[in-house]
PDB file of C-alpha atoms and ligand atoms in Angstrom:
ATOM      1  CA  MET F1003       5.868  14.726 -43.904  1.00 84.00           C
ATOM      2  CA  ASP F1004       2.831  14.106 -44.802  1.00 94.00           C
ATOM      3  CA  TYR F1005       0.339  14.067 -41.582  1.00 97.00           C
ATOM      4  CA  GLN F1006      -2.950  12.502 -42.142  1.00 97.00           C
ATOM      5  CA  ASN F1007      -4.706  12.777 -38.276  1.00 98.00           C
ATOM      6  CA  ILE F1008      -2.590  16.357 -37.649  1.00 98.00           C
ATOM      7  CA  ILE F1009      -2.683  19.892 -39.988  1.00 98.00           C
ATOM      8  CA  VAL F1010       0.893  21.360 -38.971  1.00 98.00           C
ATOM      9  CA  GLU F1011       1.387  25.557 -40.283  1.00 98.00           C
ATOM     10  CA  THR F1012       2.789  28.428 -38.369  1.00 98.00           C
ATOM     11  CA  ARG F1013       1.421  32.216 -37.839  1.00 98.00           C
ATOM     12  CA  GLY F1014       4.238  33.901 -37.798  1.00 98.00           C
ATOM     13  CA  LYS F1015       6.607  32.407 -34.764  1.00 98.00           C
ATOM     14  CA  VAL F1016       4.074  30.681 -33.572  1.00 98.00           C
ATOM     15  CA  GLY F1017       3.267  26.706 -34.749  1.00 98.00           C
ATOM     16  CA  PHE F1018      -0.310  25.989 -35.069  1.00 98.00           C
ATOM     17  CA  ILE F1019      -1.679  22.408 -35.224  1.00 98.00           C
ATOM     18  CA  THR F1020      -4.742  20.853 -35.319  1.00 98.00           C
ATOM     19  CA  LEU F1021      -5.708  17.600 -34.565  1.00 98.00           C
ATOM     20  CA  ASN F1022      -7.620  16.414 -37.197  1.00 98.00           C
ATOM     21  CA  ARG F1023     -10.349  12.599 -37.309  1.00 98.00           C
ATOM     22  CA  PRO F1024     -12.793  14.730 -37.300  1.00 96.00           C
ATOM     23  CA  LYS F1025     -15.396  11.506 -37.676  1.00 96.00           C
ATOM     24  CA  ALA F1026     -13.729   9.640 -34.586  1.00 97.00           C
ATOM     25  CA  LEU F1027     -14.294  13.314 -31.645  1.00 98.00           C
ATOM     26  CA  ASN F1028     -10.557  13.150 -32.550  1.00 98.00           C
ATOM     27  CA  ALA F1029     -10.644   9.937 -31.000  1.00 97.00           C
ATOM     28  CA  LEU F1030      -5.558   9.499 -30.437  1.00 96.00           C
ATOM     29  CA  ASN F1031      -3.796   6.930 -32.029  1.00 94.00           C
ATOM     30  CA  ASP F1032      -0.468   5.936 -32.104  1.00 92.00           C
ATOM     31  CA  ALA F1033      -0.287   7.813 -35.933  1.00 94.00           C
ATOM     32  CA  LEU F1034      -2.014  10.820 -33.851  1.00 96.00           C
ATOM     33  CA  VAL F1035       0.611  11.075 -31.128  1.00 95.00           C
ATOM     34  CA  ASP F1036       4.035  10.227 -33.571  1.00 94.00           C
ATOM     35  CA  GLU F1037       3.106  12.243 -35.294  1.00 96.00           C
ATOM     36  CA  LEU F1038       2.262  14.951 -32.175  1.00 97.00           C
ATOM     37  CA  GLY F1039       5.509  13.904 -31.954  1.00 96.00           C
ATOM     38  CA  VAL F1040       7.337  14.729 -35.007  1.00 97.00           C
ATOM     39  CA  ALA F1041       5.506  17.252 -35.311  1.00 98.00           C
ATOM     40  CA  LEU F1042       6.438  18.662 -31.637  1.00 98.00           C
ATOM     41  CA  ASP F1043      10.152  18.405 -32.856  1.00 97.00           C
ATOM     42  CA  GLY F1044      10.359  20.444 -35.762  1.00 98.00           C
ATOM     43  CA  PHE F1045       8.865  23.415 -33.428  1.00 98.00           C
ATOM     44  CA  GLU F1046      11.689  22.313 -31.121  1.00 98.00           C
ATOM     45  CA  ALA F1047      14.259  22.289 -33.697  1.00 98.00           C
ATOM     46  CA  ASP F1048      13.400  25.887 -35.487  1.00 97.00           C
ATOM     47  CA  GLU F1049      14.322  28.433 -33.425  1.00 94.00           C
ATOM     48  CA  ASN F1050      11.803  31.233 -34.624  1.00 96.00           C
ATOM     49  CA  ILE F1051       9.370  29.669 -33.175  1.00 98.00           C
ATOM     50  CA  GLY F1052       8.715  30.630 -29.212  1.00 98.00           C
ATOM     51  CA  CYS F1053       6.084  29.115 -29.222  1.00 98.00           C
ATOM     52  CA  VAL F1054       3.375  25.699 -29.768  1.00 98.00           C
ATOM     53  CA  VAL F1055      -1.508  26.506 -30.262  1.00 98.00           C
ATOM     54  CA  ILE F1056      -2.324  22.966 -30.287  1.00 98.00           C
ATOM     55  CA  THR F1057      -6.848  22.662 -30.540  1.00 98.00           C
ATOM     56  CA  GLY F1058      -8.902  20.465 -31.861  1.00 98.00           C
ATOM     57  CA  SER F1059     -12.594  21.291 -33.713  1.00 98.00           C
ATOM     58  CA  GLU F1060     -15.868  22.568 -32.809  1.00 98.00           C
ATOM     59  CA  LYS F1061     -17.200  19.380 -31.111  1.00 98.00           C
ATOM     60  CA  ALA F1062     -13.953  18.594 -30.068  1.00 98.00           C
ATOM     61  CA  PHE F1063     -10.648  19.288 -29.120  1.00 98.00           C
ATOM     62  CA  ALA F1064     -10.526  15.379 -28.389  1.00 98.00           C
ATOM     63  CA  ALA F1065     -12.875  12.351 -27.373  1.00 98.00           C
ATOM     64  CA  GLY F1066     -10.475   9.917 -25.914  1.00 97.00           C
ATOM     65  CA  ALA F1067      -7.914   7.811 -27.064  1.00 96.00           C
ATOM     66  CA  ASP F1068      -9.422   5.031 -29.383  1.00 95.00           C
ATOM     67  CA  ILE F1069     -11.846   3.064 -27.682  1.00 96.00           C
ATOM     68  CA  GLY F1070     -12.659   0.690 -31.373  1.00 94.00           C
ATOM     69  CA  MET F1071      -8.741   0.138 -31.785  1.00 91.00           C
ATOM     70  CA  MET F1072      -8.291  -0.152 -27.382  1.00 92.00           C
ATOM     71  CA  ALA F1073     -11.367  -2.870 -26.987  1.00 94.00           C
ATOM     72  CA  LYS F1074      -9.437  -5.539 -28.669  1.00 90.00           C
ATOM     73  CA  PHE F1075      -6.483  -4.750 -26.381  1.00 91.00           C
ATOM     74  CA  SER F1076      -4.785  -7.893 -24.050  1.00 92.00           C
ATOM     75  CA  TYR F1077      -2.659  -6.602 -21.542  1.00 92.00           C
ATOM     76  CA  MET F1078       0.129  -7.537 -23.716  1.00 91.00           C
ATOM     77  CA  ASP F1079      -1.003  -5.191 -26.257  1.00 88.00           C
ATOM     78  CA  ALA F1080      -1.535  -2.944 -23.864  1.00 88.00           C
ATOM     79  CA  TYR F1081       2.420  -3.536 -21.707  1.00 89.00           C
ATOM     80  CA  LYS F1082       4.644  -3.726 -24.865  1.00 89.00           C
ATOM     81  CA  GLY F1083       3.156  -2.302 -27.678  1.00 85.00           C
ATOM     82  CA  ASP F1084       1.993   0.369 -24.667  1.00 84.00           C
ATOM     83  CA  TYR F1085      -0.588   2.061 -26.376  1.00 78.00           C
ATOM     84  CA  ILE F1086      -0.354   5.894 -27.100  1.00 76.00           C
ATOM     85  CA  THR F1087       1.915   6.636 -24.264  1.00 80.00           C
ATOM     86  CA  ARG F1088       4.576   5.302 -25.815  1.00 82.00           C
ATOM     87  CA  ASN F1089       5.641   8.398 -27.393  1.00 84.00           C
ATOM     88  CA  TRP F1090       2.942  10.574 -24.800  1.00 87.00           C
ATOM     89  CA  GLU F1091       6.074  12.220 -22.560  1.00 89.00           C
ATOM     90  CA  ARG F1092       7.057  14.307 -26.019  1.00 93.00           C
ATOM     91  CA  LEU F1093       4.935  16.748 -24.791  1.00 93.00           C
ATOM     92  CA  LYS F1094       6.362  16.907 -20.844  1.00 92.00           C
ATOM     93  CA  THR F1095       9.424  17.393 -22.658  1.00 95.00           C
ATOM     94  CA  PHE F1096       8.894  20.229 -24.567  1.00 97.00           C
ATOM     95  CA  ARG F1097      11.002  23.090 -24.214  1.00 98.00           C
ATOM     96  CA  LYS F1098       8.600  25.932 -25.458  1.00 98.00           C
ATOM     97  CA  PRO F1099       5.318  26.661 -23.803  1.00 98.00           C
ATOM     98  CA  VAL F1100       2.501  25.531 -25.703  1.00 98.00           C
ATOM     99  CA  ILE F1101      -0.831  26.711 -25.420  1.00 98.00           C
ATOM    100  CA  ALA F1102      -4.165  24.157 -25.499  1.00 98.00           C
ATOM    101  CA  ALA F1103      -7.271  25.764 -27.236  1.00 99.00           C
ATOM    102  CA  VAL F1104     -10.622  23.261 -25.903  1.00 98.00           C
ATOM    103  CA  ALA F1105     -13.720  23.300 -27.274  1.00 98.00           C
ATOM    104  CA  GLY F1106     -15.883  20.541 -26.916  1.00 98.00           C
ATOM    105  CA  PHE F1107     -15.624  18.015 -25.116  1.00 98.00           C
ATOM    106  CA  ALA F1108     -11.781  17.078 -23.788  1.00 98.00           C
ATOM    107  CA  LEU F1109     -12.394  14.003 -22.459  1.00 98.00           C
ATOM    108  CA  GLY F1110     -10.013  10.648 -21.036  1.00 98.00           C
ATOM    109  CA  GLY F1111      -7.065  11.200 -23.402  1.00 97.00           C
ATOM    110  CA  GLY F1112      -8.274  14.393 -23.796  1.00 98.00           C
ATOM    111  CA  CYS F1113      -8.012  15.932 -21.393  1.00 98.00           C
ATOM    112  CA  GLU F1114      -5.220  14.825 -20.482  1.00 98.00           C
ATOM    113  CA  LEU F1115      -2.881  16.125 -23.756  1.00 98.00           C
ATOM    114  CA  ALA F1116      -5.218  19.324 -23.064  1.00 98.00           C
ATOM    115  CA  MET F1117      -2.702  18.789 -18.885  1.00 98.00           C
ATOM    116  CA  SER F1118      -0.753  18.210 -20.784  1.00 97.00           C
ATOM    117  CA  CYS F1119      -0.008  21.465 -22.566  1.00 98.00           C
ATOM    118  CA  ASP F1120       1.232  23.935 -19.937  1.00 98.00           C
ATOM    119  CA  MET F1121      -2.474  26.513 -20.379  1.00 98.00           C
ATOM    120  CA  ILE F1122      -5.552  25.378 -21.261  1.00 98.00           C
ATOM    121  CA  PHE F1123      -8.023  27.570 -23.065  1.00 98.00           C
ATOM    122  CA  ALA F1124     -11.481  27.284 -23.154  1.00 98.00           C
ATOM    123  CA  ALA F1125     -14.831  28.280 -25.097  1.00 98.00           C
ATOM    124  CA  ASP F1126     -17.595  28.755 -23.616  1.00 98.00           C
ATOM    125  CA  THR F1127     -18.411  25.341 -24.997  1.00 98.00           C
ATOM    126  CA  ALA F1128     -15.498  22.939 -23.431  1.00 98.00           C
ATOM    127  CA  LYS F1129     -16.562  20.338 -21.413  1.00 98.00           C
ATOM    128  CA  PHE F1130     -13.376  18.500 -19.366  1.00 98.00           C
ATOM    129  CA  GLY F1131     -14.078  14.843 -18.022  1.00 98.00           C
ATOM    130  CA  GLN F1132     -11.902  10.913 -16.926  1.00 98.00           C
ATOM    131  CA  PRO F1133     -14.663   9.243 -18.322  1.00 98.00           C
ATOM    132  CA  GLU F1134     -13.185   6.295 -18.441  1.00 97.00           C
ATOM    133  CA  VAL F1135     -14.466   4.077 -15.288  1.00 97.00           C
ATOM    134  CA  LYS F1136     -17.624   3.898 -18.121  1.00 98.00           C
ATOM    135  CA  LEU F1137     -15.048   1.865 -19.597  1.00 97.00           C
ATOM    136  CA  GLY F1138     -14.366  -0.392 -17.627  1.00 96.00           C
ATOM    137  CA  THR F1139     -10.767   1.160 -17.107  1.00 96.00           C
ATOM    138  CA  LEU F1140      -8.696   4.303 -15.720  1.00 97.00           C
ATOM    139  CA  PRO F1141      -6.647   7.482 -16.972  1.00 97.00           C
ATOM    140  CA  GLY F1142      -4.010   6.086 -18.267  1.00 94.00           C
ATOM    141  CA  ALA F1143      -2.069   9.466 -19.679  1.00 95.00           C
ATOM    142  CA  GLY F1144      -1.578  11.530 -16.347  1.00 95.00           C
ATOM    143  CA  GLY F1145      -5.572  12.249 -15.993  1.00 97.00           C
ATOM    144  CA  THR F1146      -5.057  11.031 -12.025  1.00 98.00           C
ATOM    145  CA  GLN F1147      -2.242  13.060 -11.728  1.00 96.00           C
ATOM    146  CA  ARG F1148      -2.369  16.392 -13.058  1.00 96.00           C
ATOM    147  CA  LEU F1149      -6.539  16.317 -11.783  1.00 98.00           C
ATOM    148  CA  PRO F1150      -5.504  16.222  -8.365  1.00 97.00           C
ATOM    149  CA  ARG F1151      -2.969  19.182  -8.164  1.00 96.00           C
ATOM    150  CA  ALA F1152      -5.078  21.225 -11.257  1.00 97.00           C
ATOM    151  CA  VAL F1153      -7.941  20.742  -9.921  1.00 98.00           C
ATOM    152  CA  GLY F1154      -7.249  19.192  -5.555  1.00 97.00           C
ATOM    153  CA  LYS F1155      -8.016  15.331  -4.879  1.00 98.00           C
ATOM    154  CA  ALA F1156     -12.370  16.451  -3.606  1.00 98.00           C
ATOM    155  CA  LYS F1157     -13.049  16.993  -7.761  1.00 98.00           C
ATOM    156  CA  ALA F1158     -10.590  14.924  -9.238  1.00 98.00           C
ATOM    157  CA  MET F1159     -12.069  12.523  -6.725  1.00 98.00           C
ATOM    158  CA  ASP F1160     -15.178  13.470  -8.196  1.00 98.00           C
ATOM    159  CA  LEU F1161     -14.317  13.309 -12.068  1.00 98.00           C
ATOM    160  CA  CYS F1162     -12.705  10.220 -11.964  1.00 98.00           C
ATOM    161  CA  LEU F1163     -15.029   8.028  -9.844  1.00 98.00           C
ATOM    162  CA  THR F1164     -18.589   9.064 -11.397  1.00 98.00           C
ATOM    163  CA  ALA F1165     -17.224  10.344 -15.211  1.00 98.00           C
ATOM    164  CA  ARG F1166     -19.765  13.334 -15.477  1.00 98.00           C
ATOM    165  CA  MET F1167     -18.243  16.364 -16.837  1.00 98.00           C
ATOM    166  CA  MET F1168     -17.006  19.524 -15.903  1.00 98.00           C
ATOM    167  CA  ASP F1169     -18.465  22.602 -18.440  1.00 98.00           C
ATOM    168  CA  ALA F1170     -15.699  25.999 -18.709  1.00 98.00           C
ATOM    169  CA  ALA F1171     -16.809  27.684 -16.590  1.00 98.00           C
ATOM    170  CA  GLU F1172     -16.414  25.182 -13.961  1.00 98.00           C
ATOM    171  CA  ALA F1173     -13.809  23.804 -14.561  1.00 98.00           C
ATOM    172  CA  GLU F1174     -12.149  27.801 -14.658  1.00 98.00           C
ATOM    173  CA  LYS F1175     -13.673  27.622 -11.687  1.00 98.00           C
ATOM    174  CA  ALA F1176     -10.830  25.025 -10.520  1.00 98.00           C
ATOM    175  CA  GLY F1177      -8.045  25.824 -11.451  1.00 98.00           C
ATOM    176  CA  LEU F1178      -8.120  23.432 -14.775  1.00 98.00           C
ATOM    177  CA  VAL F1179      -7.488  26.427 -17.138  1.00 98.00           C
ATOM    178  CA  ALA F1180      -6.579  29.714 -17.710  1.00 98.00           C
ATOM    179  CA  ARG F1181      -9.149  31.905 -19.391  1.00 98.00           C
ATOM    180  CA  VAL F1182     -12.635  30.895 -20.774  1.00 98.00           C
ATOM    181  CA  ILE F1183     -13.554  32.860 -24.115  1.00 98.00           C
ATOM    182  CA  PRO F1184     -16.289  32.359 -26.508  1.00 98.00           C
ATOM    183  CA  ALA F1185     -15.911  29.442 -28.507  1.00 98.00           C
ATOM    184  CA  ASP F1186     -16.193  31.945 -32.136  1.00 98.00           C
ATOM    185  CA  LYS F1187     -12.781  33.815 -30.575  1.00 98.00           C
ATOM    186  CA  LEU F1188     -11.077  30.109 -29.093  1.00 98.00           C
ATOM    187  CA  VAL F1189      -8.247  30.344 -31.716  1.00 98.00           C
ATOM    188  CA  GLU F1190      -7.694  33.755 -31.893  1.00 98.00           C
ATOM    189  CA  GLU F1191      -7.383  34.986 -28.558  1.00 98.00           C
ATOM    190  CA  ALA F1192      -4.711  31.757 -28.229  1.00 98.00           C
ATOM    191  CA  LEU F1193      -3.006  32.137 -31.344  1.00 98.00           C
ATOM    192  CA  ALA F1194      -3.049  35.670 -29.995  1.00 98.00           C
ATOM    193  CA  ALA F1195      -1.870  34.809 -26.896  1.00 98.00           C
ATOM    194  CA  ALA F1196       1.215  32.910 -28.602  1.00 98.00           C
ATOM    195  CA  ALA F1197       2.121  35.942 -30.298  1.00 98.00           C
ATOM    196  CA  THR F1198       3.073  37.704 -27.315  1.00 98.00           C
ATOM    197  CA  ILE F1199       4.625  34.941 -25.438  1.00 98.00           C
ATOM    198  CA  ALA F1200       6.601  33.965 -28.593  1.00 98.00           C
ATOM    199  CA  SER F1201       7.828  37.886 -28.995  1.00 97.00           C
ATOM    200  CA  TYR F1202      10.121  37.627 -25.266  1.00 98.00           C
ATOM    201  CA  SER F1203      13.765  36.658 -25.766  1.00 98.00           C
ATOM    202  CA  LEU F1204      12.867  32.913 -26.291  1.00 98.00           C
ATOM    203  CA  PRO F1205      15.844  31.524 -23.957  1.00 97.00           C
ATOM    204  CA  VAL F1206      13.718  33.944 -20.980  1.00 98.00           C
ATOM    205  CA  ILE F1207      10.439  31.209 -21.570  1.00 98.00           C
ATOM    206  CA  MET F1208      12.146  28.294 -21.214  1.00 98.00           C
ATOM    207  CA  MET F1209      13.517  29.395 -17.921  1.00 98.00           C
ATOM    208  CA  ILE F1210      10.278  29.849 -16.845  1.00 98.00           C
ATOM    209  CA  LYS F1211       7.807  27.145 -18.083  1.00 98.00           C
ATOM    210  CA  GLU F1212      10.751  25.975 -16.481  1.00 97.00           C
ATOM    211  CA  SER F1213      11.235  27.013 -13.052  1.00 97.00           C
ATOM    212  CA  ILE F1214       6.993  26.916 -12.646  1.00 97.00           C
ATOM    213  CA  ASN F1215       6.693  23.401 -14.137  1.00 95.00           C
ATOM    214  CA  ARG F1216       9.651  22.552 -11.390  1.00 94.00           C
ATOM    215  CA  SER F1217       6.994  24.110  -8.938  1.00 93.00           C
ATOM    216  CA  PHE F1218       5.298  21.498  -9.448  1.00 89.00           C
ATOM    217  CA  GLU F1219       8.394  18.259  -9.355  1.00 87.00           C
ATOM    218  CA  SER F1220       9.856  19.159  -6.080  1.00 91.00           C
ATOM    219  CA  GLY F1221       9.449  21.142  -2.576  1.00 93.00           C
ATOM    220  CA  LEU F1222       9.964  24.632  -1.734  1.00 95.00           C
ATOM    221  CA  ASN F1223      13.264  25.269  -1.390  1.00 96.00           C
ATOM    222  CA  GLU F1224      14.467  23.674  -4.149  1.00 95.00           C
ATOM    223  CA  GLY F1225      12.115  24.844  -6.207  1.00 95.00           C
ATOM    224  CA  LEU F1226      12.582  28.363  -5.395  1.00 96.00           C
ATOM    225  CA  LEU F1227      16.204  27.360  -5.412  1.00 96.00           C
ATOM    226  CA  PHE F1228      16.485  26.340  -8.750  1.00 96.00           C
ATOM    227  CA  GLU F1229      14.650  29.589  -9.630  1.00 96.00           C
ATOM    228  CA  ARG F1230      16.971  31.570  -7.777  1.00 97.00           C
ATOM    229  CA  ARG F1231      20.120  30.380 -10.121  1.00 96.00           C
ATOM    230  CA  VAL F1232      17.916  30.479 -13.110  1.00 96.00           C
ATOM    231  CA  PHE F1233      16.914  33.845 -12.506  1.00 97.00           C
ATOM    232  CA  HIS F1234      20.546  34.697 -11.481  1.00 96.00           C
ATOM    233  CA  SER F1235      21.868  33.115 -15.601  1.00 96.00           C
ATOM    234  CA  SER F1236      19.294  35.292 -17.118  1.00 97.00           C
ATOM    235  CA  PHE F1237      21.922  38.296 -16.160  1.00 96.00           C
ATOM    236  CA  ALA F1238      24.201  36.284 -18.416  1.00 97.00           C
ATOM    237  CA  LEU F1239      21.792  37.401 -21.517  1.00 97.00           C
ATOM    238  CA  ASP F1240      22.284  39.797 -23.974  1.00 97.00           C
ATOM    239  CA  ASP F1241      18.555  39.139 -24.094  1.00 97.00           C
ATOM    240  CA  GLN F1242      18.965  40.880 -20.522  1.00 97.00           C
ATOM    241  CA  LYS F1243      20.691  43.957 -21.422  1.00 97.00           C
ATOM    242  CA  GLU F1244      18.369  44.557 -24.620  1.00 97.00           C
ATOM    243  CA  GLY F1245      15.632  44.040 -22.414  1.00 97.00           C
ATOM    244  CA  MET F1246      16.405  46.442 -19.433  1.00 97.00           C
ATOM    245  CA  ALA F1247      18.023  48.905 -21.206  1.00 97.00           C
ATOM    246  CA  ALA F1248      15.194  49.153 -23.866  1.00 97.00           C
ATOM    247  CA  PHE F1249      13.012  50.602 -20.749  1.00 97.00           C
ATOM    248  CA  VAL F1250      15.489  52.806 -19.346  1.00 97.00           C
ATOM    249  CA  GLU F1251      15.150  54.157 -23.048  1.00 97.00           C
ATOM    250  CA  LYS F1252      11.483  53.980 -23.277  1.00 98.00           C
ATOM    251  CA  ARG F1253      11.400  51.650 -26.600  1.00 97.00           C
ATOM    252  CA  LYS F1254      10.478  48.559 -27.422  1.00 96.00           C
ATOM    253  CA  ALA F1255      13.046  46.476 -26.546  1.00 97.00           C
ATOM    254  CA  GLU F1256      14.438  44.222 -29.873  1.00 96.00           C
ATOM    255  CA  PHE F1257      14.976  40.591 -28.454  1.00 97.00           C
ATOM    256  CA  LYS F1258      17.710  38.238 -30.320  1.00 95.00           C
ATOM    257  CA  ASN F1259      16.976  35.182 -28.453  1.00 93.00           C
ATOM    258  CA  GLN F1260      20.031  35.185 -27.141  1.00 93.00           C
TER     259      GLN F1260
HETATM  260  N1  CO8 Q2707     -12.935   6.772 -29.702  1.00 60.64           N
HETATM  261  C1  CO8 Q2707     -13.254   6.224 -30.838  1.00 60.64           C
HETATM  262  N2  CO8 Q2707     -14.405   6.821 -31.365  1.00 60.64           N
HETATM  263  C2  CO8 Q2707     -14.609   7.563 -31.337  1.00 60.64           C
HETATM  264  C3  CO8 Q2707     -14.905   8.166 -29.471  1.00 60.64           C
HETATM  265  C4  CO8 Q2707     -13.878   7.350 -28.889  1.00 60.64           C
HETATM  266  N3  CO8 Q2707     -13.230   7.794 -27.800  1.00 60.64           N
HETATM  267  N4  CO8 Q2707     -15.833   8.783 -29.198  1.00 60.64           N
HETATM  268  C5  CO8 Q2707     -15.998   9.201 -30.235  1.00 60.64           C
HETATM  269  N5  CO8 Q2707     -15.296   8.241 -30.784  1.00 60.64           N
HETATM  270  C6  CO8 Q2707     -16.415   7.634 -32.639  1.00 60.64           C
HETATM  271  C7  CO8 Q2707     -18.394   7.902 -32.396  1.00 60.64           C
HETATM  272  O1  CO8 Q2707     -17.830   7.099 -32.029  1.00 60.64           O
HETATM  273  C8  CO8 Q2707     -18.606   7.858 -33.478  1.00 60.64           C
HETATM  274  O2  CO8 Q2707     -19.215   7.173 -34.683  1.00 60.64           O
HETATM  275  P1  CO8 Q2707     -19.555   6.828 -35.184  1.00 60.64           P
HETATM  276  O3  CO8 Q2707     -20.061   8.130 -36.347  1.00 60.64           O
HETATM  277  O4  CO8 Q2707     -19.436   6.094 -36.461  1.00 60.64           O
HETATM  278  O5  CO8 Q2707     -20.568   5.945 -34.802  1.00 60.64           O
HETATM  279  C9  CO8 Q2707     -18.054   9.429 -34.043  1.00 60.64           C
HETATM  280  O6  CO8 Q2707     -17.065   9.867 -32.498  1.00 60.64           O
HETATM  281  C10 CO8 Q2707     -19.219  10.466 -33.500  1.00 60.64           C
HETATM  282  O7  CO8 Q2707     -19.050  10.611 -31.758  1.00 60.64           O
HETATM  283  P2  CO8 Q2707     -20.990  10.529 -31.296  1.00 60.64           P
HETATM  284  O8  CO8 Q2707     -21.932   9.655 -31.782  1.00 60.64           O
HETATM  285  O9  CO8 Q2707     -20.455   9.935 -29.877  1.00 60.64           O
HETATM  286  O10 CO8 Q2707     -20.817  11.726 -30.620  1.00 60.64           O
HETATM  287  P3  CO8 Q2707     -22.142  12.358 -29.019  1.00 60.64           P
HETATM  288  O11 CO8 Q2707     -22.076  13.547 -29.609  1.00 60.64           O
HETATM  289  O12 CO8 Q2707     -22.887  11.802 -29.253  1.00 60.64           O
HETATM  290  O13 CO8 Q2707     -21.159  11.530 -28.534  1.00 60.64           O
HETATM  291  C11 CO8 Q2707     -19.505  11.714 -27.267  1.00 60.64           C
HETATM  292  C12 CO8 Q2707     -20.103  12.361 -28.195  1.00 60.64           C
HETATM  293  C13 CO8 Q2707     -20.161  12.233 -25.323  1.00 60.64           C
HETATM  294  C14 CO8 Q2707     -17.447  12.179 -26.530  1.00 60.64           C
HETATM  295  C15 CO8 Q2707     -19.229  10.180 -26.866  1.00 60.64           C
HETATM  296  O14 CO8 Q2707     -19.052   9.814 -28.432  1.00 60.64           O
HETATM  297  C16 CO8 Q2707     -18.076   9.796 -26.137  1.00 60.64           C
HETATM  298  O15 CO8 Q2707     -19.136   9.166 -24.968  1.00 60.64           O
HETATM  299  N6  CO8 Q2707     -17.117   9.221 -26.544  1.00 60.64           N
HETATM  300  C17 CO8 Q2707     -16.449   8.454 -26.147  1.00 60.64           C
HETATM  301  C18 CO8 Q2707     -16.291   9.500 -24.806  1.00 60.64           C
HETATM  302  C19 CO8 Q2707     -14.821   8.528 -24.217  1.00 60.64           C
HETATM  303  O16 CO8 Q2707     -15.259   7.147 -23.089  1.00 60.64           O
HETATM  304  N7  CO8 Q2707     -13.607   8.775 -24.118  1.00 60.64           N
HETATM  305  C20 CO8 Q2707     -12.196   8.440 -22.874  1.00 60.64           C
HETATM  306  C21 CO8 Q2707     -12.146   7.345 -23.725  1.00 60.64           C
HETATM  307  S1  CO8 Q2707     -10.659   5.991 -23.062  1.00 60.64           S
HETATM  308  C22 CO8 Q2707      -9.009   7.140 -22.746  1.00 60.64           C
HETATM  309  O17 CO8 Q2707      -9.257   8.148 -23.191  1.00 60.64           O
HETATM  310  C23 CO8 Q2707      -8.376   6.436 -22.151  1.00 60.64           C
HETATM  311  C24 CO8 Q2707      -6.436   6.832 -22.605  1.00 60.64           C
HETATM  312  C25 CO8 Q2707      -5.786   6.295 -21.440  1.00 60.64           C
HETATM  313  C26 CO8 Q2707      -4.607   6.779 -21.698  1.00 60.64           C
HETATM  314  C27 CO8 Q2707      -4.090   7.232 -22.925  1.00 60.64           C
HETATM  315  C28 CO8 Q2707      -3.317   7.754 -23.946  1.00 60.64           C
HETATM  316  C29 CO8 Q2707      -4.598   8.798 -24.639  1.00 60.64           C
END
């Protein structure tokens, strides 16, 4: 595919996507989100890929949905066209881990995109916010749902209702981001973490992702039962035999993804 709004690369076993609308601070439009879906389809189908990193530019991960486009929309355009969100859940259904490497602004849909990934690595320049209230609307791609799960109700209310931005240190303290990294090392560290993940057994990392996500979508008892069943099923994998044998034999495991 000839991508116009993103750059799609592979780095070893890692899929690497760069949002690329620099003049609009990577504002999200249908074309970009559709391209993201195509790239994810490709990485999902590629047995060699074990993890994906999504990043933006130094100035902006993404400054939200494209306001210029949305400004003219009627209710019917938004509802029937399902603007931007029609392909949004592709990230949620993607089964391999995804790291958002965020530098600069992650606002509105940009913050929602980062939160749709499995973890966020933030540059020390990162700024997160849901400023839709200033535009006379509200978050529409998970901001009012994923943000309180990540940072708690009080801070989610604060961010969504006042439109203030949260810096990387505050975001880490609040639990939104996994790591804060000097800006010039962000991509390098995200790719290194992704390479580590991709070096493990692909079915096992998929099972871990699925099990942790289950904790957000079910009660504790159901989640524990799910985890137990998936844990038991890992004993059907050659990779479990290899991983444990390698430990016992004091050598590095060589996983075959089966
Ligand atoms: N949409 C379109 N263009 C944008 C956007 C945006 N969200 N953000 C910035 N740009 C453009 C600017 O218009 C400007 O273009 P130009 O040079 O042609 O005038 C260029 O990017 C640079 O921006 P600024 O000159 O404003 O740069 P500053 O450094 O002065 O300010 C800010 C940076 C603070 C990020 C500022 O640009 C800003 O406030 N942007 C808007 C942030 C915002 O309100 N985001 C929320 C949008 S609404 C939303 O995301 C709803 C999501 C609903 C779900 C849909 C799924 C995604």
